[in-house]
PDB file of C-alpha atoms in Angstrom:
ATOM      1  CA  UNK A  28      30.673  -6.301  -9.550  1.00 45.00           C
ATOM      2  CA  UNK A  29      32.495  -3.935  -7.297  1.00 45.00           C
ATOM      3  CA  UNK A  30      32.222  -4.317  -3.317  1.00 36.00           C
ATOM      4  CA  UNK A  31      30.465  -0.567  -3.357  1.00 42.00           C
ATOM      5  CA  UNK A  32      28.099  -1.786  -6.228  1.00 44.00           C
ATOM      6  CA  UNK A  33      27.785  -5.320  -4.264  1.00 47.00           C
ATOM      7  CA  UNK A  34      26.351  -3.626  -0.772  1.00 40.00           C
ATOM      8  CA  UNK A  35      24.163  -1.245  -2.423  1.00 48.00           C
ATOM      9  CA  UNK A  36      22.483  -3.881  -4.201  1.00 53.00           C
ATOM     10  CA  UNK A  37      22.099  -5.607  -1.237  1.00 54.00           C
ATOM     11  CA  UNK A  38      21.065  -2.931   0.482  1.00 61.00           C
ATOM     12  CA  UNK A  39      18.317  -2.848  -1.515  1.00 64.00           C
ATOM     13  CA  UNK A  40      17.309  -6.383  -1.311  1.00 71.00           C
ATOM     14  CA  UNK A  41      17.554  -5.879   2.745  1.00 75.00           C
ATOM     15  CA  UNK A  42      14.442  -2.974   2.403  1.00 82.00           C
ATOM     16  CA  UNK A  43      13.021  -4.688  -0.286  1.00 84.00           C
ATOM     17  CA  UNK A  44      12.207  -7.809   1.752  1.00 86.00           C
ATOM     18  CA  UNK A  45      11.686  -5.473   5.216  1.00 87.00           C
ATOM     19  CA  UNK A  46       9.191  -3.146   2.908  1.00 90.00           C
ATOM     20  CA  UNK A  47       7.501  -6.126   1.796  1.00 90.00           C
ATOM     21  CA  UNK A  48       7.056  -8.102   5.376  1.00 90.00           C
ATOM     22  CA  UNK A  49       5.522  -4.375   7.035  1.00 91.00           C
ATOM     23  CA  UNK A  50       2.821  -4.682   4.190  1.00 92.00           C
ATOM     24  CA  UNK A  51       1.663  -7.840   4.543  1.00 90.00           C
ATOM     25  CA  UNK A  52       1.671  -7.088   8.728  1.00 88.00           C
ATOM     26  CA  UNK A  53      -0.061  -3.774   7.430  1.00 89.00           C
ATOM     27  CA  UNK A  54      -2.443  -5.306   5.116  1.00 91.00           C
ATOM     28  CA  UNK A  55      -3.095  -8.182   7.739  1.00 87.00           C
ATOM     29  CA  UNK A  56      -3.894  -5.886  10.057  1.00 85.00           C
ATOM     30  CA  UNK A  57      -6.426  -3.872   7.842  1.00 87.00           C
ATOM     31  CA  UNK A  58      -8.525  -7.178   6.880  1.00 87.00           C
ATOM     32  CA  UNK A  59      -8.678  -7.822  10.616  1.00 81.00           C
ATOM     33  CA  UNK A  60     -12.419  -7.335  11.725  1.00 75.00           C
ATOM     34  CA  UNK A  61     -12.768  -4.142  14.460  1.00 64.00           C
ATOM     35  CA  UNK A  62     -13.712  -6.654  17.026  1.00 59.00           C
ATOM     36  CA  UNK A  63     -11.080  -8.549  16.829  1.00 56.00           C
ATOM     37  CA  UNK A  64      -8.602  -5.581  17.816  1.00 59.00           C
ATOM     38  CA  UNK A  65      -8.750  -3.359  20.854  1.00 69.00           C
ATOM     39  CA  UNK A  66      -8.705   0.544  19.397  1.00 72.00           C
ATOM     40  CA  UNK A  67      -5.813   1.811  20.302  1.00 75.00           C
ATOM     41  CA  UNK A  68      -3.323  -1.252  20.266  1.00 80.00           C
ATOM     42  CA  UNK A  69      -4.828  -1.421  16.403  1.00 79.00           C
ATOM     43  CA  UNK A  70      -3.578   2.252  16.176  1.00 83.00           C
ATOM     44  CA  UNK A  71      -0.157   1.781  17.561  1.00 86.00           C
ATOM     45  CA  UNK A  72       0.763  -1.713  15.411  1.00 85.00           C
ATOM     46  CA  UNK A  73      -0.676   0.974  12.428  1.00 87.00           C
ATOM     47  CA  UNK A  74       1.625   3.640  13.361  1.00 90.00           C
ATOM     48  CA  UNK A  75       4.518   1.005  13.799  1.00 91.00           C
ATOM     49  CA  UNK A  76       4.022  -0.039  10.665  1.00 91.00           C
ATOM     50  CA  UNK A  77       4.667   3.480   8.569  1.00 94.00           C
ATOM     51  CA  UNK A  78       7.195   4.080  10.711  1.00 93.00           C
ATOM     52  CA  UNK A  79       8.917   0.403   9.729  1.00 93.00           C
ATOM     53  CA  UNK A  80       8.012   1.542   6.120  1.00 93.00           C
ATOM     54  CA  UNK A  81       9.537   4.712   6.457  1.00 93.00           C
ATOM     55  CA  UNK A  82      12.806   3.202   7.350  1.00 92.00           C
ATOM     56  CA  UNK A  83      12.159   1.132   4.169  1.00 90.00           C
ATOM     57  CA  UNK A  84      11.922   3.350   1.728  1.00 91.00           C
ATOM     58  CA  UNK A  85      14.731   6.230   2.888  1.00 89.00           C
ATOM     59  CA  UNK A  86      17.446   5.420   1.472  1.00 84.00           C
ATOM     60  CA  UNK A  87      18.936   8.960   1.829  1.00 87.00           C
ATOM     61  CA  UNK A  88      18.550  11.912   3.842  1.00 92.00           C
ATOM     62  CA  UNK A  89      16.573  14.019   1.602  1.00 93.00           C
ATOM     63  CA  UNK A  90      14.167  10.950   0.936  1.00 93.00           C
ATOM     64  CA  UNK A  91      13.918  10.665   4.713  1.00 94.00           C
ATOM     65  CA  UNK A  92      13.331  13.822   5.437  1.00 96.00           C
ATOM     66  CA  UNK A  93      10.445  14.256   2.930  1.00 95.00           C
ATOM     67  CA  UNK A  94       8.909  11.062   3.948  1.00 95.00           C
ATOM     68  CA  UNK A  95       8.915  12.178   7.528  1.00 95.00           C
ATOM     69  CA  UNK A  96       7.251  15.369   6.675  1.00 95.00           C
ATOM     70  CA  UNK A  97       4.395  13.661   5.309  1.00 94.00           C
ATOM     71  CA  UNK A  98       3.891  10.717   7.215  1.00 95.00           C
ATOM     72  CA  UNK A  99       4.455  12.676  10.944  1.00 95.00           C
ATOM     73  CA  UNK A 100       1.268  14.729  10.893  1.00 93.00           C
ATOM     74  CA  UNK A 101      -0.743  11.784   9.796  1.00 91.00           C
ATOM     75  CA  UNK A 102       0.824   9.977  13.036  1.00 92.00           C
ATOM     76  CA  UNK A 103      -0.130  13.184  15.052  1.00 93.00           C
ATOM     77  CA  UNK A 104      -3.851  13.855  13.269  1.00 89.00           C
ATOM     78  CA  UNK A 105      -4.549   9.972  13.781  1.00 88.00           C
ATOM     79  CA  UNK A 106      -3.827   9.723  17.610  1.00 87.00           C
ATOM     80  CA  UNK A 107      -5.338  13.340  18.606  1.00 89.00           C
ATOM     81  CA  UNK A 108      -8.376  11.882  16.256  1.00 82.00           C
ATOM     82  CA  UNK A 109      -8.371   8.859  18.369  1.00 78.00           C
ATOM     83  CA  UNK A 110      -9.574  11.384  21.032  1.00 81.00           C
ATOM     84  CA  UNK A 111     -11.006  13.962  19.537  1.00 76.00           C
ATOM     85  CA  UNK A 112     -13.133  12.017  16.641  1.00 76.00           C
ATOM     86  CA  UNK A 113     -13.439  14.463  14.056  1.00 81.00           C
ATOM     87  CA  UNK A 114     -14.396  13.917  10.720  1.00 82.00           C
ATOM     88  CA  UNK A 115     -12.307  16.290   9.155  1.00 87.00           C
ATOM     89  CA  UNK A 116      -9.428  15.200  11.243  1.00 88.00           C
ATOM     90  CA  UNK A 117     -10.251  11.440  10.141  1.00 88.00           C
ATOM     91  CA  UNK A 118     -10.326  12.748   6.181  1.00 92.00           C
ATOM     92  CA  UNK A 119      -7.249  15.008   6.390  1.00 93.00           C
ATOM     93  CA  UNK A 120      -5.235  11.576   8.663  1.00 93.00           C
ATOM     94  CA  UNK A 121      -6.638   9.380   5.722  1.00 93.00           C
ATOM     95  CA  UNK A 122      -5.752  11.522   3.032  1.00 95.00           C
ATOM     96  CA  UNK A 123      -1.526  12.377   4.367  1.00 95.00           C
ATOM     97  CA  UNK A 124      -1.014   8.476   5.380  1.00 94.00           C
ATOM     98  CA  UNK A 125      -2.379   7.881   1.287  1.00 96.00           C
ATOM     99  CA  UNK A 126      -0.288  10.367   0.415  1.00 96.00           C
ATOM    100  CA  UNK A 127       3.065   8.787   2.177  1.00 96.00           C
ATOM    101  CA  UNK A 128       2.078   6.060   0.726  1.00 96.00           C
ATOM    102  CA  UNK A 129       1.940   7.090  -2.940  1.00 96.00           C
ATOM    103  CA  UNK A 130       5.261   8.308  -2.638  1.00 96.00           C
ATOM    104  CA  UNK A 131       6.651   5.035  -0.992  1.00 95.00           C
ATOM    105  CA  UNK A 132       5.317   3.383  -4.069  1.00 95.00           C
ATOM    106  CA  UNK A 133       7.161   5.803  -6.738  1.00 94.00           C
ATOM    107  CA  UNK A 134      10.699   5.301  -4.694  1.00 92.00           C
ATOM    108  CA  UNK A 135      10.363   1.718  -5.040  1.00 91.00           C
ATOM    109  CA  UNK A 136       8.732   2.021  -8.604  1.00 88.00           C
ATOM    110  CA  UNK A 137      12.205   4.518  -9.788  1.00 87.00           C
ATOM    111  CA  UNK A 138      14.372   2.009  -8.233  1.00 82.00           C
ATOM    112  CA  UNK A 139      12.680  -1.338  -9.971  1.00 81.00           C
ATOM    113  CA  UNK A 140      12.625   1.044 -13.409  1.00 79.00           C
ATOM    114  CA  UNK A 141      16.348   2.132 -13.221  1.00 75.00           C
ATOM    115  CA  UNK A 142      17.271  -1.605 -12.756  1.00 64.00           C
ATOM    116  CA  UNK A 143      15.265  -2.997 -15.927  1.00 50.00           C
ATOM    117  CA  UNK A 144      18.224  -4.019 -17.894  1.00 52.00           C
ATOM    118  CA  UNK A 145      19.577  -5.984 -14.926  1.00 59.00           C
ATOM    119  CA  UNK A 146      16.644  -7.700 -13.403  1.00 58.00           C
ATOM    120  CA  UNK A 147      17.347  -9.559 -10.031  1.00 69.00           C
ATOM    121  CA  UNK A 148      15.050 -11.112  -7.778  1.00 73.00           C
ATOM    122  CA  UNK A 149      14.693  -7.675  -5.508  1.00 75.00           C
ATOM    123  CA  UNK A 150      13.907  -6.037  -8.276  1.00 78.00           C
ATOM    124  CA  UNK A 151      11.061  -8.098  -8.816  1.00 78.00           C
ATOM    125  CA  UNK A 152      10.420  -8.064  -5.234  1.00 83.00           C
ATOM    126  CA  UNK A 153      10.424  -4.053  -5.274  1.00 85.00           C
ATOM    127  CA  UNK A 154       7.806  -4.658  -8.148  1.00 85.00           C
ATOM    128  CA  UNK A 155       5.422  -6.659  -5.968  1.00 88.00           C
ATOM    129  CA  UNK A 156       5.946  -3.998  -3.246  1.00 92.00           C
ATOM    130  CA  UNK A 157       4.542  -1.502  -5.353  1.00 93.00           C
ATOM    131  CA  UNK A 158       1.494  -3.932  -6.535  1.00 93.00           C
ATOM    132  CA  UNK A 159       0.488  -4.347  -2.906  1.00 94.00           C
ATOM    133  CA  UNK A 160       1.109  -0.926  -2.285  1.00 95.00           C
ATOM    134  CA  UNK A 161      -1.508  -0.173  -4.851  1.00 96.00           C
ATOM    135  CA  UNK A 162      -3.916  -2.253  -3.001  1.00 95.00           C
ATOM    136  CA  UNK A 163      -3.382  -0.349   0.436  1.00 96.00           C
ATOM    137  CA  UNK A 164      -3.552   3.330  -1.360  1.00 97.00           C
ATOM    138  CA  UNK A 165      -6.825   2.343  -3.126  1.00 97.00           C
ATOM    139  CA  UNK A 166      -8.151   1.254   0.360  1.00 96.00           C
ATOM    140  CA  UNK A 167      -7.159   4.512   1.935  1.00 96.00           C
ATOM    141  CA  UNK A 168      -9.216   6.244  -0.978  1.00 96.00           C
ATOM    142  CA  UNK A 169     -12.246   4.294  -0.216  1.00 96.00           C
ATOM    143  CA  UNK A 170     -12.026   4.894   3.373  1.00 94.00           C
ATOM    144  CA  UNK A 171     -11.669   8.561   2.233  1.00 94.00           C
ATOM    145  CA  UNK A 172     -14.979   8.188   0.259  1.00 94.00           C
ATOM    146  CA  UNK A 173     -16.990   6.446   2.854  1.00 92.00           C
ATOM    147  CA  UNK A 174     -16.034   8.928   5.246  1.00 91.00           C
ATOM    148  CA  UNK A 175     -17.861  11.717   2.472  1.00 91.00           C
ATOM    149  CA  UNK A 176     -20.050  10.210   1.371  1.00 90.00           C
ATOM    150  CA  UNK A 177     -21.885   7.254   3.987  1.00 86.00           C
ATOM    151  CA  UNK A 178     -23.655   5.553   0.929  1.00 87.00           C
ATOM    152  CA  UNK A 179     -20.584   5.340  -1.084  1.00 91.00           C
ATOM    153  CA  UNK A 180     -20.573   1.291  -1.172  1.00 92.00           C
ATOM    154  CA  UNK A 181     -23.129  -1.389  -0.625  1.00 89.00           C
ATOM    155  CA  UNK A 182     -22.416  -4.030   1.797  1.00 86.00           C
ATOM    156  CA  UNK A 183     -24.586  -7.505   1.410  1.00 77.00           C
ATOM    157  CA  UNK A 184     -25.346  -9.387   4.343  1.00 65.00           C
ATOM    158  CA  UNK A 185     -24.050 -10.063   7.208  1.00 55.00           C
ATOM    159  CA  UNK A 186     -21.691  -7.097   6.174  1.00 55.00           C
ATOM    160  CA  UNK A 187     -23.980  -4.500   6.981  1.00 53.00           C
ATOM    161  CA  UNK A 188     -24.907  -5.988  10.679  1.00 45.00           C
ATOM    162  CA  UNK A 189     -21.812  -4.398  12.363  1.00 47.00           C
ATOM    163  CA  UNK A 190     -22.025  -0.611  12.090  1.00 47.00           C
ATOM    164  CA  UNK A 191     -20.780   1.805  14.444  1.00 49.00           C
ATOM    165  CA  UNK A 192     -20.829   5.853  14.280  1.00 53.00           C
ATOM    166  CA  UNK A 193     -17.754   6.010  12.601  1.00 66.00           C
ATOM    167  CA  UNK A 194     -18.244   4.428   9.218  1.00 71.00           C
ATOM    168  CA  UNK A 195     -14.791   3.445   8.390  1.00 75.00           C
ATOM    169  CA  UNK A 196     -14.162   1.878  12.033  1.00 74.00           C
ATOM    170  CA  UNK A 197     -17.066  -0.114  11.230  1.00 77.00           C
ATOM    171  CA  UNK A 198     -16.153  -1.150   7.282  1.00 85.00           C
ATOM    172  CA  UNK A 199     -12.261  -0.521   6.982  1.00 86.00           C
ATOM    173  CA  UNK A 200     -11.316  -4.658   6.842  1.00 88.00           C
ATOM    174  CA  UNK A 201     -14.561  -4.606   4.466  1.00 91.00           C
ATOM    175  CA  UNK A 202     -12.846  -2.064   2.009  1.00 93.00           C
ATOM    176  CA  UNK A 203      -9.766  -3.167   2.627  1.00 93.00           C
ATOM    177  CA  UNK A 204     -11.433  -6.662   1.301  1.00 94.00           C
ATOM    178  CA  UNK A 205     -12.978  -4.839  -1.187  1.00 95.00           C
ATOM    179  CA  UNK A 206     -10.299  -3.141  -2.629  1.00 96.00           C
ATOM    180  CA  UNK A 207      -7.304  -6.087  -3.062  1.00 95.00           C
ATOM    181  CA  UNK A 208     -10.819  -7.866  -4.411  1.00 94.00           C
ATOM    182  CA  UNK A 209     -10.978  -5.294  -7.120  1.00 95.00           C
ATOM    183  CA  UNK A 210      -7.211  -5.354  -7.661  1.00 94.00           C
ATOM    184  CA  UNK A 211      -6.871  -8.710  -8.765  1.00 91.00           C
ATOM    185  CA  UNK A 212     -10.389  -8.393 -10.894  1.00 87.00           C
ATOM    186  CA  UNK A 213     -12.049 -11.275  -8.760  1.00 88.00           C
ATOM    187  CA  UNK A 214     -15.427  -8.813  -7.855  1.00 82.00           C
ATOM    188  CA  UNK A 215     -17.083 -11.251  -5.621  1.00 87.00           C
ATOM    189  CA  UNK A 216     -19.816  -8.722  -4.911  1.00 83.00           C
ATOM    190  CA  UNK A 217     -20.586  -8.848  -1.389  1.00 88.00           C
ATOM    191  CA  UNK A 218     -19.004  -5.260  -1.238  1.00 91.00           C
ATOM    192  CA  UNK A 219     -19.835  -2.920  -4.226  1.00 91.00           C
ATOM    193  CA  UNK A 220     -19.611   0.673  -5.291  1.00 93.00           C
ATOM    194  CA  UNK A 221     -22.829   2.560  -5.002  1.00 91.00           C
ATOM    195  CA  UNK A 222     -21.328   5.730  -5.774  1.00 92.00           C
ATOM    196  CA  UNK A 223     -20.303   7.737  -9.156  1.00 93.00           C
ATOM    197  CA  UNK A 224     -16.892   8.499  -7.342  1.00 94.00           C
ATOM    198  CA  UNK A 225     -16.309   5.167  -6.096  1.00 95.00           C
ATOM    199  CA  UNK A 226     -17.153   3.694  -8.766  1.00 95.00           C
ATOM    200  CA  UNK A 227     -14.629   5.485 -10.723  1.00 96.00           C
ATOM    201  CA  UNK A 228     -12.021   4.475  -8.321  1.00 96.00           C
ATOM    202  CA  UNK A 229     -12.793   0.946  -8.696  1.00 96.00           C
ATOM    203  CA  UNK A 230     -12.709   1.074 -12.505  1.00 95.00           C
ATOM    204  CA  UNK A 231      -8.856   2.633 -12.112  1.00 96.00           C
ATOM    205  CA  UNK A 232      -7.921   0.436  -9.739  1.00 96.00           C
ATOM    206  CA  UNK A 233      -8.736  -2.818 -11.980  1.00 94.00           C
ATOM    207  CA  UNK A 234      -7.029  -1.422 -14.903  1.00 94.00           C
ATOM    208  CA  UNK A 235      -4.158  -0.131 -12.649  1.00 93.00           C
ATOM    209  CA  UNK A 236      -3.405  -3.453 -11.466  1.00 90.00           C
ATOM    210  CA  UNK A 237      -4.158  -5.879 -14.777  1.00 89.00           C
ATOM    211  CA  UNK A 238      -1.933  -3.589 -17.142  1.00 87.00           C
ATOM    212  CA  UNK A 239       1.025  -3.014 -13.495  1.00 88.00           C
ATOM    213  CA  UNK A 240       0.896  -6.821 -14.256  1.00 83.00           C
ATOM    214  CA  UNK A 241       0.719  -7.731 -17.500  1.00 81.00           C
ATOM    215  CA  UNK A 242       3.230  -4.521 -18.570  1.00 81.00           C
ATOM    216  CA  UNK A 243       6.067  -4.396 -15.580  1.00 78.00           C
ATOM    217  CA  UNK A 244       5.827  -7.818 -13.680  1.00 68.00           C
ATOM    218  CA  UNK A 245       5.288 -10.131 -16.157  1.00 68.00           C
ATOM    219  CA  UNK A 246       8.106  -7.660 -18.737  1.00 70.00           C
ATOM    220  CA  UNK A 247      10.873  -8.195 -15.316  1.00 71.00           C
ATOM    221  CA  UNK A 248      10.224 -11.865 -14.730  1.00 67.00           C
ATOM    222  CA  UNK A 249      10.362 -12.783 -18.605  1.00 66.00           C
ATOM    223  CA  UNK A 250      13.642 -10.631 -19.229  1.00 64.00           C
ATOM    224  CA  UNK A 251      15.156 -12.830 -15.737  1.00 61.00           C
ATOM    225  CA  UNK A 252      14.247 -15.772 -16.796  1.00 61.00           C
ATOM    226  CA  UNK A 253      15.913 -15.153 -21.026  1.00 60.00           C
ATOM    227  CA  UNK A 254      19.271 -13.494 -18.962  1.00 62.00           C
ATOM    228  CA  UNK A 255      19.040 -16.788 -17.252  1.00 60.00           C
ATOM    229  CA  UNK A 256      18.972 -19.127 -20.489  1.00 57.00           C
ATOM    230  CA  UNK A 257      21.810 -16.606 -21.857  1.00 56.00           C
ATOM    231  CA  UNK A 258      23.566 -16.903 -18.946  1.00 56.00           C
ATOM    232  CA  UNK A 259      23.492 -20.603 -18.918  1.00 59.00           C
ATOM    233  CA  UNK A 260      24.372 -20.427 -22.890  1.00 54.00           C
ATOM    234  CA  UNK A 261      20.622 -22.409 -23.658  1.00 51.00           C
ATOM    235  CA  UNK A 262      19.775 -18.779 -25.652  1.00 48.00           C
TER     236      UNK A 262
END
């Protein structure tokens, strides 16, 4: 391995490991109850944290500067909405951050496809990034939904004590919940889908994330672990 090939590669690994710390803050953050977090410092760790995962994922100047165009006026529409409240504002905020976020997820996906024949541990790393990056995007298109449509999901319990006037204030850890719930296919139903369209979503977000895992992750980490026994001369 060349010293050029030998910094790129750990490069990678560097952002990798940065992308996937900023979503567990970001996912942390989203499964945090409203009243745990004061508005605005909520909005600013948020914003922090797209900004962190810009840095992640632009690993060029055109990359950056397409990134930036689509995560800056979801920075702009979610601070003047923190103002202004509007529910258009809300959907359009919503809709660019999922957006940003869907093509964080197919940088990191190209990278951890280009590297299949030489699978290292970032590239299995890059892999999970993109798994809980699923999770968040889903999320966003839930909030998205509720936001349309207010009877879009059920909530059981003491879920549906803490409402608000804005909907997704009220339920985003809830959906958030909801969503890395129907992810992993564990459908605990406290939170359900009440709604045609949300429904749908939830039906393509199980099957997106058992066949991401039983296709990519599990095809990386069993092609590691036979270079491994070939390396090792056990093959």
């Amino acid at each position: 391995m060349t010293f050029s090939t030998r910094w790129i590669s750990l490069r990678i690994r560097g952002r990798n490991y940065l992308l996937f710390g900023v979503l567990l803050g970001l996912i942390t953050f989203l499964l945090l109850p409203e009243s745990m977090l004061e508005r605005r410092i909520a909005r600013a760790v948020f914003s922090g944290c797209f900004v962190a995962c810009l840095y992640a994922i632009s690993t060029n100047r055109q990359v950056f500067l397409i990134a930036s165009i689509l995560l800056i006026p979801s920075l702009i529409g979610s601070w003047v909405n923190e103002i202004a409240q509007v529910k258009f504002l809300s959907v359009f905020t919503f809709a660019t951050q999922a957006i940003f976020l869907i093509y964080a997820a197919v940088l990191v996906l190209k990278v951890v496809l280009f590297a299949r024949h030489q699978v290292a541990l970032d590239t299995i790393m890059g892999a999970i990034n993109v798994y809980l990056l699923i999770g968040v995007i889903w999320a966003y298109f839930y909030f998205i939904a509720l936001l349309l449509e207010p009877s879009a999901f059920r909530f059981s319990g003491e879920v549906n004590a803490v409402v608000s006037m804005d909907p997704v204030a009220s339920h985003a850890s809830h959906l958030a919940y909801y969503s890395f719930v129907t992810l992993s296919t564990l459908g605990y139903g406290d939170v359900t889908a009440s709604a045609p369209i949300t429904r749908l979503l939830a039906v393509f977000e199980a099957l997106t994330g058992q066949l991401y895992l039983v296709t990519l992750v599990a095809g990386l980490v069993g092609r590691r672990s036979e270079r491994k026994r070939t390396d090792s001369g056990l093959a």
